Amino acid sequence: MPQRSSLNWNFPITVEELVALGQVNIVNKSCCDIQASLQRVGIADLANKRLDALSGGQQQRALLAKTLVQKASVFLLDEPCASLDPPSSAQFLRIVRQLAESGLTIVVSSHDWGKALNAYDKVITLDQTVLAFGTPDEVRSKLETINSMGNHCCG
Amino acid sequence: MAILIGIICPATGAVLITHRRLLQANLISHSVVPGIVLALAIGVDPSIGGVLSGLIGAIVAEQLASKRNGEQDAIINTVLAGTLGFGVLLLPLLEMRVDLESILFGDLLAVGSADLIRTLISGTSLLILLKTSYQKLVYLGLDPEGAAASGLNISSLRLLLGFVTAMVVVSSMAAVGVILVIGLLSAPALFGLYQAPSLHSAIVRSAGFGIIFSFTGFLLSIIFNLSPGPLIGFLCLCSLPFTRE
């Protein structure tokens, strides 16, 4: 799933067309897959809306639906909550959580240090090297230790 | 002929605007000139030379601009001026007597069956591009990085779009001229893009508005006995206050 900044948001495209782009390399394309993907992220009713007419949170869910239609087992989401307001961000992470619990492996790159960490099973903190790895609580504790030693690695 | 140009140019323009490639199209419209002059000098159909030199200009500009981050516009405009200048210089160097004004600004009186055939060929090439690569064009316009990451050959697709643009430009040569064609590529498409839900819809709407622009321009040119190219260019300018974001 791409970062928001890499997209041309003025491009005229419907949500359904956007999700169909996820199938660009798939031989047996199916509109049922597109509908299913939209339903999984809860925006099936917005299929015919223009992408730039949606809210930021809905746009991110549309991009997630495009990613999911690829039928991979591992997904990489690049800063999916960047520039989202807190409620939209929380809602997006709830959907990501549901997808993970349905058996998908989802890798998320993020700069969010707050409560958002709780949405993930495992967290890796990187700053040139691996600073911490483990559950959200373990990583938070490790980072607090590093910061208390004077290494303000994490803002 | 006028109606055909009115359909093809704005339809191509809608794709170019959404892909942010209108400056490249303007470059192509200038760099077709040396190819047209050379083709006339050696007795080849000018559209062949025009398309070739238009594409060469676009490729040279793309190569130079890719190495100069943030200075692409300056590079493209320099190549644009340089290729047009080269084309104009070729006339005395080759001792040719060509009506440069009619190439640059059109000459409706000079329109013949060859121009109609060129227009039909360029229209067909646009249709083939849209039919075979519509989804790829949508992907490229929305998310070039994502399109490349998903395995699309975006350089080939852009070259193909450049080829169709060059075809459209040379086929409009007689009607509105290679320089003024940029107005017909832009203004009707601005109307067509307004609230268009998809690229397909934007293309169809732009073509519809293009018919109105083209028909009005050619009608006024007949009524007032004025050259249609400059008239359509001016009409495009007058329409700008009526376009909406």
PDB file of N, CA, C and O in Angstrom, chain B residues 164-203:
ATOM      1  N   VAL B 164       1.417   8.884 -29.806  1.00  0.00           N
ATOM      2  CA  VAL B 164       0.034   9.264 -30.168  1.00  0.00           C
ATOM      3  C   VAL B 164      -0.103  10.785 -30.154  1.00  0.00           C
ATOM      4  O   VAL B 164      -0.731  11.371 -31.048  1.00  0.00           O
ATOM      5  N   THR B 165       0.523  11.434 -29.176  1.00  0.00           N
ATOM      6  CA  THR B 165       0.476  12.905 -29.115  1.00  0.00           C
ATOM      7  C   THR B 165       1.085  13.514 -30.379  1.00  0.00           C
ATOM      8  O   THR B 165       0.520  14.438 -30.976  1.00  0.00           O
ATOM      9  N   ALA B 166       2.244  12.976 -30.791  1.00  0.00           N
ATOM     10  CA  ALA B 166       2.910  13.483 -31.998  1.00  0.00           C
ATOM     11  C   ALA B 166       2.025  13.271 -33.227  1.00  0.00           C
ATOM     12  O   ALA B 166       1.934  14.152 -34.098  1.00  0.00           O
ATOM     13  N   MET B 167       1.349  12.115 -33.287  1.00  0.00           N
ATOM     14  CA  MET B 167       0.441  11.839 -34.408  1.00  0.00           C
ATOM     15  C   MET B 167      -0.701  12.859 -34.438  1.00  0.00           C
ATOM     16  O   MET B 167      -1.070  13.378 -35.500  1.00  0.00           O
ATOM     17  N   VAL B 168      -1.246  13.124 -33.251  1.00  0.00           N
ATOM     18  CA  VAL B 168      -2.367  14.071 -33.157  1.00  0.00           C
ATOM     19  C   VAL B 168      -1.910  15.470 -33.563  1.00  0.00           C
ATOM     20  O   VAL B 168      -2.616  16.174 -34.296  1.00  0.00           O
ATOM     21  N   VAL B 169      -0.709  15.845 -33.117  1.00  0.00           N
ATOM     22  CA  VAL B 169      -0.188  17.179 -33.434  1.00  0.00           C
ATOM     23  C   VAL B 169      -0.002  17.338 -34.947  1.00  0.00           C
ATOM     24  O   VAL B 169      -0.467  18.320 -35.538  1.00  0.00           O
ATOM     25  N   VAL B 170       0.653  16.369 -35.581  1.00  0.00           N
ATOM     26  CA  VAL B 170       0.904  16.531 -37.034  1.00  0.00           C
ATOM     27  C   VAL B 170      -0.395  16.443 -37.844  1.00  0.00           C
ATOM     28  O   VAL B 170      -0.519  17.083 -38.889  1.00  0.00           O
ATOM     29  N   SER B 171      -1.364  15.689 -37.329  1.00  0.00           N
ATOM     30  CA  SER B 171      -2.616  15.605 -38.087  1.00  0.00           C
ATOM     31  C   SER B 171      -3.420  16.900 -37.958  1.00  0.00           C
ATOM     32  O   SER B 171      -4.281  17.185 -38.781  1.00  0.00           O
ATOM     33  N   SER B 172      -3.121  17.691 -36.919  1.00  0.00           N
ATOM     34  CA  SER B 172      -3.819  18.970 -36.736  1.00  0.00           C
ATOM     35  C   SER B 172      -3.113  20.116 -37.441  1.00  0.00           C
ATOM     36  O   SER B 172      -3.583  21.261 -37.408  1.00  0.00           O
ATOM     37  N   MET B 173      -1.953  19.782 -38.040  1.00  0.00           N
ATOM     38  CA  MET B 173      -1.082  20.808 -38.640  1.00  0.00           C
ATOM     39  C   MET B 173      -1.841  21.718 -39.607  1.00  0.00           C
ATOM     40  O   MET B 173      -1.780  22.946 -39.508  1.00  0.00           O
ATOM     41  N   ALA B 174      -2.582  21.124 -40.532  1.00  0.00           N
ATOM     42  CA  ALA B 174      -3.243  21.932 -41.553  1.00  0.00           C
ATOM     43  C   ALA B 174      -4.411  22.728 -40.971  1.00  0.00           C
ATOM     44  O   ALA B 174      -4.641  23.884 -41.359  1.00  0.00           O
ATOM     45  N   ALA B 175      -5.120  22.138 -40.026  1.00  0.00           N
ATOM     46  CA  ALA B 175      -6.329  22.790 -39.520  1.00  0.00           C
ATOM     47  C   ALA B 175      -6.027  23.932 -38.550  1.00  0.00           C
ATOM     48  O   ALA B 175      -6.507  25.054 -38.743  1.00  0.00           O
ATOM     49  N   VAL B 176      -5.236  23.657 -37.524  1.00  0.00           N
ATOM     50  CA  VAL B 176      -4.968  24.701 -36.521  1.00  0.00           C
ATOM     51  C   VAL B 176      -3.486  25.018 -36.343  1.00  0.00           C
ATOM     52  O   VAL B 176      -3.135  25.971 -35.640  1.00  0.00           O
ATOM     53  N   GLY B 177      -2.606  24.224 -36.961  1.00  0.00           N
ATOM     54  CA  GLY B 177      -1.168  24.467 -36.843  1.00  0.00           C
ATOM     55  C   GLY B 177      -0.572  23.758 -35.647  1.00  0.00           C
ATOM     56  O   GLY B 177      -1.257  23.518 -34.646  1.00  0.00           O
ATOM     57  N   VAL B 178       0.706  23.406 -35.775  1.00  0.00           N
ATOM     58  CA  VAL B 178       1.339  22.596 -34.720  1.00  0.00           C
ATOM     59  C   VAL B 178       1.554  23.379 -33.416  1.00  0.00           C
ATOM     60  O   VAL B 178       1.697  22.784 -32.353  1.00  0.00           O
ATOM     61  N   ILE B 179       1.602  24.694 -33.497  1.00  0.00           N
ATOM     62  CA  ILE B 179       1.814  25.481 -32.276  1.00  0.00           C
ATOM     63  C   ILE B 179       0.485  25.720 -31.558  1.00  0.00           C
ATOM     64  O   ILE B 179       0.380  25.565 -30.344  1.00  0.00           O
ATOM     65  N   LEU B 180      -0.529  26.075 -32.322  1.00  0.00           N
ATOM     66  CA  LEU B 180      -1.808  26.435 -31.705  1.00  0.00           C
ATOM     67  C   LEU B 180      -2.632  25.218 -31.297  1.00  0.00           C
ATOM     68  O   LEU B 180      -3.640  25.370 -30.598  1.00  0.00           O
ATOM     69  N   VAL B 181      -2.213  24.029 -31.710  1.00  0.00           N
ATOM     70  CA  VAL B 181      -2.959  22.824 -31.341  1.00  0.00           C
ATOM     71  C   VAL B 181      -3.003  22.643 -29.818  1.00  0.00           C
ATOM     72  O   VAL B 181      -3.927  22.041 -29.281  1.00  0.00           O
ATOM     73  N   ILE B 182      -2.025  23.230 -29.118  1.00  0.00           N
ATOM     74  CA  ILE B 182      -1.966  23.071 -27.657  1.00  0.00           C
ATOM     75  C   ILE B 182      -3.228  23.640 -26.991  1.00  0.00           C
ATOM     76  O   ILE B 182      -3.685  23.134 -25.966  1.00  0.00           O
ATOM     77  N   GLY B 183      -3.810  24.687 -27.606  1.00  0.00           N
ATOM     78  CA  GLY B 183      -5.051  25.262 -27.072  1.00  0.00           C
ATOM     79  C   GLY B 183      -6.191  24.264 -27.129  1.00  0.00           C
ATOM     80  O   GLY B 183      -6.966  24.124 -26.185  1.00  0.00           O
ATOM     81  N   LEU B 184      -6.265  23.540 -28.251  1.00  0.00           N
ATOM     82  CA  LEU B 184      -7.328  22.554 -28.437  1.00  0.00           C
ATOM     83  C   LEU B 184      -7.077  21.286 -27.596  1.00  0.00           C
ATOM     84  O   LEU B 184      -8.001  20.544 -27.296  1.00  0.00           O
ATOM     85  N   LEU B 185      -5.813  21.079 -27.240  1.00  0.00           N
ATOM     86  CA  LEU B 185      -5.485  19.960 -26.337  1.00  0.00           C
ATOM     87  C   LEU B 185      -5.870  20.298 -24.896  1.00  0.00           C
ATOM     88  O   LEU B 185      -6.121  19.412 -24.096  1.00  0.00           O
ATOM     89  N   SER B 186      -5.899  21.612 -24.591  1.00  0.00           N
ATOM     90  CA  SER B 186      -6.062  22.015 -23.193  1.00  0.00           C
ATOM     91  C   SER B 186      -7.480  22.457 -22.826  1.00  0.00           C
ATOM     92  O   SER B 186      -8.104  21.853 -21.946  1.00  0.00           O
ATOM     93  N   ALA B 187      -7.967  23.536 -23.457  1.00  0.00           N
ATOM     94  CA  ALA B 187      -9.195  24.196 -22.980  1.00  0.00           C
ATOM     95  C   ALA B 187     -10.428  23.283 -22.946  1.00  0.00           C
ATOM     96  O   ALA B 187     -11.085  23.197 -21.900  1.00  0.00           O
ATOM     97  N   PRO B 188     -10.761  22.563 -24.037  1.00  0.00           N
ATOM     98  CA  PRO B 188     -11.955  21.709 -23.940  1.00  0.00           C
ATOM     99  C   PRO B 188     -11.797  20.626 -22.882  1.00  0.00           C
ATOM    100  O   PRO B 188     -12.771  20.241 -22.229  1.00  0.00           O
ATOM    101  N   ALA B 189     -10.553  20.166 -22.691  1.00  0.00           N
ATOM    102  CA  ALA B 189     -10.317  19.118 -21.682  1.00  0.00           C
ATOM    103  C   ALA B 189     -10.540  19.659 -20.269  1.00  0.00           C
ATOM    104  O   ALA B 189     -10.940  18.919 -19.375  1.00  0.00           O
ATOM    105  N   LEU B 190     -10.266  20.962 -20.071  1.00  0.00           N
ATOM    106  CA  LEU B 190     -10.519  21.557 -18.753  1.00  0.00           C
ATOM    107  C   LEU B 190     -12.005  21.493 -18.420  1.00  0.00           C
ATOM    108  O   LEU B 190     -12.387  21.245 -17.274  1.00  0.00           O
ATOM    109  N   PHE B 191     -12.836  21.719 -19.420  1.00  0.00           N
ATOM    110  CA  PHE B 191     -14.290  21.596 -19.224  1.00  0.00           C
ATOM    111  C   PHE B 191     -14.674  20.121 -19.017  1.00  0.00           C
ATOM    112  O   PHE B 191     -15.486  19.795 -18.169  1.00  0.00           O
ATOM    113  N   GLY B 192     -14.056  19.259 -19.823  1.00  0.00           N
ATOM    114  CA  GLY B 192     -14.389  17.835 -19.754  1.00  0.00           C
ATOM    115  C   GLY B 192     -13.990  17.187 -18.446  1.00  0.00           C
ATOM    116  O   GLY B 192     -14.641  16.251 -17.974  1.00  0.00           O
ATOM    117  N   LEU B 193     -12.930  17.713 -17.842  1.00  0.00           N
ATOM    118  CA  LEU B 193     -12.435  17.109 -16.600  1.00  0.00           C
ATOM    119  C   LEU B 193     -13.262  17.501 -15.382  1.00  0.00           C
ATOM    120  O   LEU B 193     -13.212  16.824 -14.351  1.00  0.00           O
ATOM    121  N   TYR B 194     -14.034  18.574 -15.516  1.00  0.00           N
ATOM    122  CA  TYR B 194     -14.773  19.064 -14.356  1.00  0.00           C
ATOM    123  C   TYR B 194     -15.757  18.000 -13.856  1.00  0.00           C
ATOM    124  O   TYR B 194     -16.675  17.603 -14.578  1.00  0.00           O
ATOM    125  N   GLN B 195     -15.517  17.532 -12.646  1.00  0.00           N
ATOM    126  CA  GLN B 195     -16.356  16.536 -11.967  1.00  0.00           C
ATOM    127  C   GLN B 195     -16.516  15.230 -12.749  1.00  0.00           C
ATOM    128  O   GLN B 195     -17.494  14.500 -12.545  1.00  0.00           O
ATOM    129  N   ALA B 196     -15.592  14.950 -13.654  1.00  0.00           N
ATOM    130  CA  ALA B 196     -15.650  13.671 -14.378  1.00  0.00           C
ATOM    131  C   ALA B 196     -15.321  12.551 -13.397  1.00  0.00           C
ATOM    132  O   ALA B 196     -14.305  12.623 -12.703  1.00  0.00           O
ATOM    133  N   PRO B 197     -16.159  11.516 -13.288  1.00  0.00           N
ATOM    134  CA  PRO B 197     -15.886  10.464 -12.309  1.00  0.00           C
ATOM    135  C   PRO B 197     -14.714   9.564 -12.674  1.00  0.00           C
ATOM    136  O   PRO B 197     -14.122   8.921 -11.807  1.00  0.00           O
ATOM    137  N   SER B 198     -14.391   9.505 -13.967  1.00  0.00           N
ATOM    138  CA  SER B 198     -13.293   8.620 -14.371  1.00  0.00           C
ATOM    139  C   SER B 198     -12.580   9.208 -15.583  1.00  0.00           C
ATOM    140  O   SER B 198     -13.075  10.157 -16.208  1.00  0.00           O
ATOM    141  N   LEU B 199     -11.427   8.634 -15.917  1.00  0.00           N
ATOM    142  CA  LEU B 199     -10.682   9.118 -17.082  1.00  0.00           C
ATOM    143  C   LEU B 199     -11.505   8.909 -18.358  1.00  0.00           C
ATOM    144  O   LEU B 199     -11.542   9.778 -19.232  1.00  0.00           O
ATOM    145  N   HIS B 200     -12.167   7.768 -18.430  1.00  0.00           N
ATOM    146  CA  HIS B 200     -12.999   7.465 -19.602  1.00  0.00           C
ATOM    147  C   HIS B 200     -14.046   8.556 -19.807  1.00  0.00           C
ATOM    148  O   HIS B 200     -14.222   9.091 -20.900  1.00  0.00           O
ATOM    149  N   SER B 201     -14.715   8.900 -18.721  1.00  0.00           N
ATOM    150  CA  SER B 201     -15.744   9.931 -18.771  1.00  0.00           C
ATOM    151  C   SER B 201     -15.125  11.281 -19.150  1.00  0.00           C
ATOM    152  O   SER B 201     -15.716  12.041 -19.935  1.00  0.00           O
ATOM    153  N   ALA B 202     -13.954  11.588 -18.596  1.00  0.00           N
ATOM    154  CA  ALA B 202     -13.279  12.857 -18.911  1.00  0.00           C
ATOM    155  C   ALA B 202     -12.933  12.938 -20.390  1.00  0.00           C
ATOM    156  O   ALA B 202     -13.074  13.998 -21.023  1.00  0.00           O
ATOM    157  N   ILE B 203     -12.492  11.816 -20.971  1.00  0.00           N
ATOM    158  CA  ILE B 203     -12.127  11.784 -22.389  1.00  0.00           C
ATOM    159  C   ILE B 203     -13.364  12.052 -23.260  1.00  0.00           C
ATOM    160  O   ILE B 203     -13.325  12.880 -24.175  1.00  0.00           O
TER     161      ILE B 203
END
